[in-house]
Amino acid sequence: MTVLDEIRGRLVVSCQADPGEPLDDPAHMVALARSARYGGAAGIRAQGLRDLRALRTALPDTPLIGLVKDGASGVYITPTLAHACAVAETGADVVALDGTTRPRPDGRTLADTVAALRERHDVLVMADVASVADADAAVAAGADLVGTTLSGYTGGAVPHDPDLDLVAALAARLDVPVVAEGRINTPEEAAEALRRGAHAVVVGTAITRPAVVTARFAAALLTSREMS
């Protein structure tokens, strides 16, 4: 089966930790990924060359979506061709990159980046988009699959709920697989994403970010104490 066949209708778990977090270590990412696989995940999404290399070695037969983050705003998910090539060289099956229509730091267009990456590496390209217009442009640029990853993250307040309407709109519109990703916090939301037409569903924070999840519980209890 191809990587896309392996993840069809299934869960991909995003194993990532921000710099300085207790889990920011390749061994921890491998343990998280193994736990995800043990629980039934079909694939892993991860960021950072160090972690991607460790994951590829530890889980050689697991579909791996890779990216690197450079910066904290604007185009920072695999923002340049150099970043994309570096991710491909780790052995990732899919290179995920910013698929929005915003200017890229190296001045290349998305189409130029995809074409140049394919000249150098035999990988699939996942475009992380924020809108229908982004998705249309990403498919025209040659993306193999499109994720709703950046919906709600390109300006203004970040919504609480996943953008399942965008999932449905893209699934009805595009000829490439659509991956639901972003703020999916419950199994019910993940299942609804599939019903809306997602090819696969990526869940990260709700599964693999214990510090973030703990902070939510702690904040809720603090609010409750203050109101009582």
CSV table of C-alpha atoms in Angstrom, one decimal:
chain,number,residue,atom,x,y,z
A,1,MET,CA,0.0,0.0,0.0
A,2,THR,CA,1.0,3.6,-0.5
A,3,VAL,CA,1.3,6.0,2.5
A,4,LEU,CA,-2.0,7.6,1.5
A,5,ASP,CA,-3.7,4.2,1.5
A,6,GLU,CA,-2.3,3.4,4.9
A,7,ILE,CA,-3.7,6.5,6.5
A,8,ARG,CA,-7.0,6.6,4.7
A,9,GLY,CA,-9.9,6.9,7.2
A,10,ARG,CA,-7.5,6.7,10.1
A,11,LEU,CA,-5.8,8.7,12.8
A,12,VAL,CA,-2.4,10.4,12.5
A,13,VAL,CA,-0.9,11.6,15.8
A,14,SER,CA,1.2,14.7,15.9
A,15,CYS,CA,4.1,14.2,18.2
A,16,GLN,CA,5.7,17.6,18.9
A,17,ALA,CA,7.0,19.6,21.9
A,18,ASP,CA,8.0,23.2,22.0
A,19,PRO,CA,11.6,24.1,22.9
A,20,GLY,CA,12.1,24.0,26.7
A,21,GLU,CA,9.1,21.7,27.4
A,22,PRO,CA,9.9,18.5,29.4
A,23,LEU,CA,9.1,16.3,26.4
A,24,ASP,CA,11.5,18.2,24.1
A,25,ASP,CA,13.8,15.2,23.5
A,26,PRO,CA,13.9,12.6,20.6
A,27,ALA,CA,13.6,9.7,23.1
A,28,HIS,CA,10.3,11.2,24.4
A,29,MET,CA,9.0,11.7,20.9
A,30,VAL,CA,9.8,8.1,20.0
A,31,ALA,CA,8.0,6.9,23.1
A,32,LEU,CA,5.0,9.1,22.3
A,33,ALA,CA,4.9,7.8,18.7
A,34,ARG,CA,5.2,4.2,19.8
A,35,SER,CA,2.3,4.8,22.3
A,36,ALA,CA,0.3,6.3,19.5
A,37,ARG,CA,0.9,3.3,17.3
A,38,TYR,CA,0.1,1.0,20.2
A,39,GLY,CA,-3.2,2.8,20.6
A,40,GLY,CA,-4.1,2.4,16.9
A,41,ALA,CA,-2.7,5.5,15.1
A,42,ALA,CA,-1.9,4.8,11.5
A,43,GLY,CA,0.8,7.4,11.1
A,44,ILE,CA,2.9,10.1,12.9
A,45,ARG,CA,3.4,13.8,12.2
A,46,ALA,CA,6.4,15.4,13.7
A,47,GLN,CA,8.7,18.4,13.5
A,48,GLY,CA,12.4,19.0,13.8
A,49,LEU,CA,15.2,17.2,12.0
A,50,ARG,CA,16.5,15.6,15.2
A,51,ASP,CA,13.1,14.1,16.1
A,52,LEU,CA,12.3,13.1,12.5
A,53,ARG,CA,15.6,11.1,12.2
A,54,ALA,CA,14.9,9.4,15.5
A,55,LEU,CA,11.4,8.5,14.6
A,56,ARG,CA,12.4,7.2,11.2
A,57,THR,CA,14.9,4.9,12.8
A,58,ALA,CA,12.6,3.7,15.5
A,59,LEU,CA,9.5,3.3,13.4
A,60,PRO,CA,10.8,2.5,9.9
A,61,ASP,CA,7.5,1.2,8.5
A,62,THR,CA,5.2,3.9,10.0
A,63,PRO,CA,3.9,6.6,7.7
A,64,LEU,CA,5.8,9.8,8.7
A,65,ILE,CA,4.7,13.3,7.9
A,66,GLY,CA,7.6,15.7,8.6
A,67,LEU,CA,8.1,19.4,8.9
A,68,VAL,CA,10.4,22.0,10.5
A,69,LYS,CA,9.3,25.2,12.2
A,70,ASP,CA,11.5,28.3,11.8
A,71,GLY,CA,10.1,31.3,13.6
A,72,ALA,CA,6.8,31.8,15.4
A,73,SER,CA,4.7,33.9,13.0
A,74,GLY,CA,4.1,34.3,9.3
A,75,VAL,CA,5.3,31.5,7.1
A,76,TYR,CA,7.2,29.3,9.6
A,77,ILE,CA,6.1,25.7,8.8
A,78,THR,CA,8.9,24.3,6.5
A,79,PRO,CA,9.1,27.9,5.0
A,80,THR,CA,11.8,27.4,2.4
A,81,LEU,CA,13.1,24.9,-0.2
A,82,ALA,CA,16.2,24.3,2.0
A,83,HIS,CA,13.9,23.4,4.9
A,84,ALA,CA,11.8,21.1,2.8
A,85,CYS,CA,14.9,19.3,1.4
A,86,ALA,CA,16.3,18.8,4.9
A,87,VAL,CA,13.0,17.2,6.0
A,88,ALA,CA,13.0,14.9,3.0
A,89,GLU,CA,16.5,13.8,3.8
A,90,THR,CA,15.4,12.5,7.2
A,91,GLY,CA,13.4,9.8,5.5
A,92,ALA,CA,10.0,11.3,6.0
A,93,ASP,CA,7.4,10.0,3.6
A,94,VAL,CA,5.5,13.3,3.4
A,95,VAL,CA,7.0,16.8,3.7
A,96,ALA,CA,4.4,19.2,5.2
A,97,LEU,CA,4.9,22.9,4.4
A,98,ASP,CA,3.0,26.2,4.6
A,99,GLY,CA,0.6,26.1,1.7
A,100,THR,CA,-0.9,29.5,2.2
A,101,THR,CA,-0.6,32.2,-0.5
A,102,ARG,CA,1.6,34.4,1.8
A,103,PRO,CA,5.1,35.3,0.6
A,104,ARG,CA,7.7,32.7,1.5
A,105,PRO,CA,11.0,33.8,3.2
A,106,ASP,CA,13.2,32.6,0.3
A,107,GLY,CA,11.2,34.4,-2.3
A,108,ARG,CA,10.2,31.2,-4.1
A,109,THR,CA,6.6,30.6,-5.0
A,110,LEU,CA,4.9,27.5,-3.6
A,111,ALA,CA,4.9,25.9,-7.1
A,112,ASP,CA,8.6,26.6,-7.4
A,113,THR,CA,9.3,25.0,-4.1
A,114,VAL,CA,7.2,21.9,-4.8
A,115,ALA,CA,8.8,21.4,-8.2
A,116,ALA,CA,12.4,21.9,-7.0
A,117,LEU,CA,11.8,19.5,-4.0
A,118,ARG,CA,10.5,16.8,-6.4
A,119,GLU,CA,13.6,17.2,-8.6
A,120,ARG,CA,15.7,16.3,-5.6
A,121,HIS,CA,13.6,13.9,-3.5
A,122,ASP,CA,10.9,11.2,-4.0
A,123,VAL,CA,8.4,12.5,-1.4
A,124,LEU,CA,4.8,13.5,-1.1
A,125,VAL,CA,4.0,17.1,-0.4
A,126,MET,CA,1.3,18.2,2.1
A,127,ALA,CA,0.2,21.8,2.0
A,128,ASP,CA,-1.0,23.2,5.3
A,129,VAL,CA,-3.7,25.8,4.3
A,130,ALA,CA,-6.0,28.2,6.0
A,131,SER,CA,-8.7,28.7,3.3
A,132,VAL,CA,-10.3,27.5,0.1
A,133,ALA,CA,-8.3,29.9,-1.9
A,134,ASP,CA,-5.1,28.6,-0.3
A,135,ALA,CA,-6.1,25.0,-1.1
A,136,ASP,CA,-6.9,25.8,-4.7
A,137,ALA,CA,-3.5,27.5,-5.1
A,138,ALA,CA,-1.7,24.6,-3.4
A,139,VAL,CA,-3.3,22.0,-5.6
A,140,ALA,CA,-2.4,24.1,-8.7
A,141,ALA,CA,1.2,24.2,-7.3
A,142,GLY,CA,1.4,20.4,-7.2
A,143,ALA,CA,0.6,19.5,-3.6
A,144,ASP,CA,-0.3,15.8,-3.2
A,145,LEU,CA,-2.6,16.4,-0.2
A,146,VAL,CA,-4.0,19.4,1.7
A,147,GLY,CA,-4.4,19.9,5.4
A,148,THR,CA,-6.6,22.4,7.2
A,149,THR,CA,-3.8,22.9,9.7
A,150,LEU,CA,-3.5,26.7,9.5
A,151,SER,CA,-7.2,27.6,9.5
A,152,GLY,CA,-7.6,30.2,12.3
A,153,TYR,CA,-3.8,30.8,12.6
A,154,THR,CA,-3.1,33.4,10.0
A,155,GLY,CA,-4.5,36.4,11.8
A,156,GLY,CA,-6.9,37.4,14.5
A,157,ALA,CA,-8.1,35.4,17.5
A,158,VAL,CA,-7.7,31.7,17.3
A,159,PRO,CA,-11.1,29.9,17.3
A,160,HIS,CA,-11.8,27.2,19.9
A,161,ASP,CA,-13.4,24.6,17.6
A,162,PRO,CA,-11.9,22.8,14.6
A,163,ASP,CA,-12.8,24.1,11.2
A,164,LEU,CA,-14.9,21.2,10.0
A,165,ASP,CA,-16.7,23.4,7.5
A,166,LEU,CA,-13.4,24.0,5.7
A,167,VAL,CA,-12.8,20.2,5.8
A,168,ALA,CA,-16.2,19.6,4.1
A,169,ALA,CA,-15.7,22.4,1.6
A,170,LEU,CA,-12.3,21.2,0.5
A,171,ALA,CA,-13.3,17.5,0.4
A,172,ALA,CA,-16.2,18.4,-2.0
A,173,ARG,CA,-13.9,20.6,-4.1
A,174,LEU,CA,-10.5,19.1,-4.5
A,175,ASP,CA,-9.2,16.0,-6.3
A,176,VAL,CA,-6.5,15.4,-3.7
A,177,PRO,CA,-6.9,14.0,-0.2
A,178,VAL,CA,-7.9,16.4,2.5
A,179,VAL,CA,-6.5,16.0,6.0
A,180,ALA,CA,-8.4,17.4,8.9
A,181,GLU,CA,-6.0,19.0,11.4
A,182,GLY,CA,-6.2,21.8,13.9
A,183,ARG,CA,-8.0,22.0,17.3
A,184,ILE,CA,-9.5,18.5,17.1
A,185,ASN,CA,-9.9,17.8,20.8
A,186,THR,CA,-12.3,14.9,21.1
A,187,PRO,CA,-12.9,11.5,19.4
A,188,GLU,CA,-16.3,12.8,18.4
A,189,GLU,CA,-14.8,15.7,16.5
A,190,ALA,CA,-12.3,13.4,14.8
A,191,ALA,CA,-15.1,11.1,13.7
A,192,GLU,CA,-17.1,14.1,12.4
A,193,ALA,CA,-14.2,15.2,10.3
A,194,LEU,CA,-14.2,11.8,8.5
A,195,ARG,CA,-17.9,12.2,8.0
A,196,ARG,CA,-17.3,15.6,6.4
A,197,GLY,CA,-15.0,14.0,3.9
A,198,ALA,CA,-11.5,14.0,5.4
A,199,HIS,CA,-9.1,11.4,4.1
A,200,ALA,CA,-7.4,11.2,7.5
A,201,VAL,CA,-7.4,13.1,10.8
A,202,VAL,CA,-4.4,14.5,12.6
A,203,VAL,CA,-4.6,15.1,16.3
A,204,GLY,CA,-1.8,16.5,18.3
A,205,THR,CA,-2.3,18.6,21.5
A,206,ALA,CA,-5.2,16.6,22.8
A,207,ILE,CA,-3.1,13.4,22.8
A,208,THR,CA,0.6,14.4,23.0
A,209,ARG,CA,0.9,17.7,24.8
A,210,PRO,CA,0.3,16.9,28.5
A,211,ALA,CA,1.6,20.3,29.7
A,212,VAL,CA,-1.0,22.1,27.5
A,213,VAL,CA,-3.8,19.7,28.6
A,214,THR,CA,-2.9,20.0,32.2
A,215,ALA,CA,-2.9,23.8,32.0
A,216,ARG,CA,-6.4,23.7,30.7
A,217,PHE,CA,-7.6,21.6,33.7
A,218,ALA,CA,-5.6,23.8,36.1
A,219,ALA,CA,-7.1,27.0,34.6
A,220,ALA,CA,-10.6,25.6,34.8
A,221,LEU,CA,-10.2,24.7,38.5
A,222,LEU,CA,-8.7,28.1,39.2
A,223,THR,CA,-11.7,29.8,37.6
A,224,SER,CA,-14.0,27.6,39.6
A,225,ARG,CA,-12.3,28.5,42.9
A,226,GLU,CA,-12.5,32.2,42.0
A,227,MET,CA,-16.2,32.0,41.3
A,228,SER,CA,-17.1,30.0,44.4
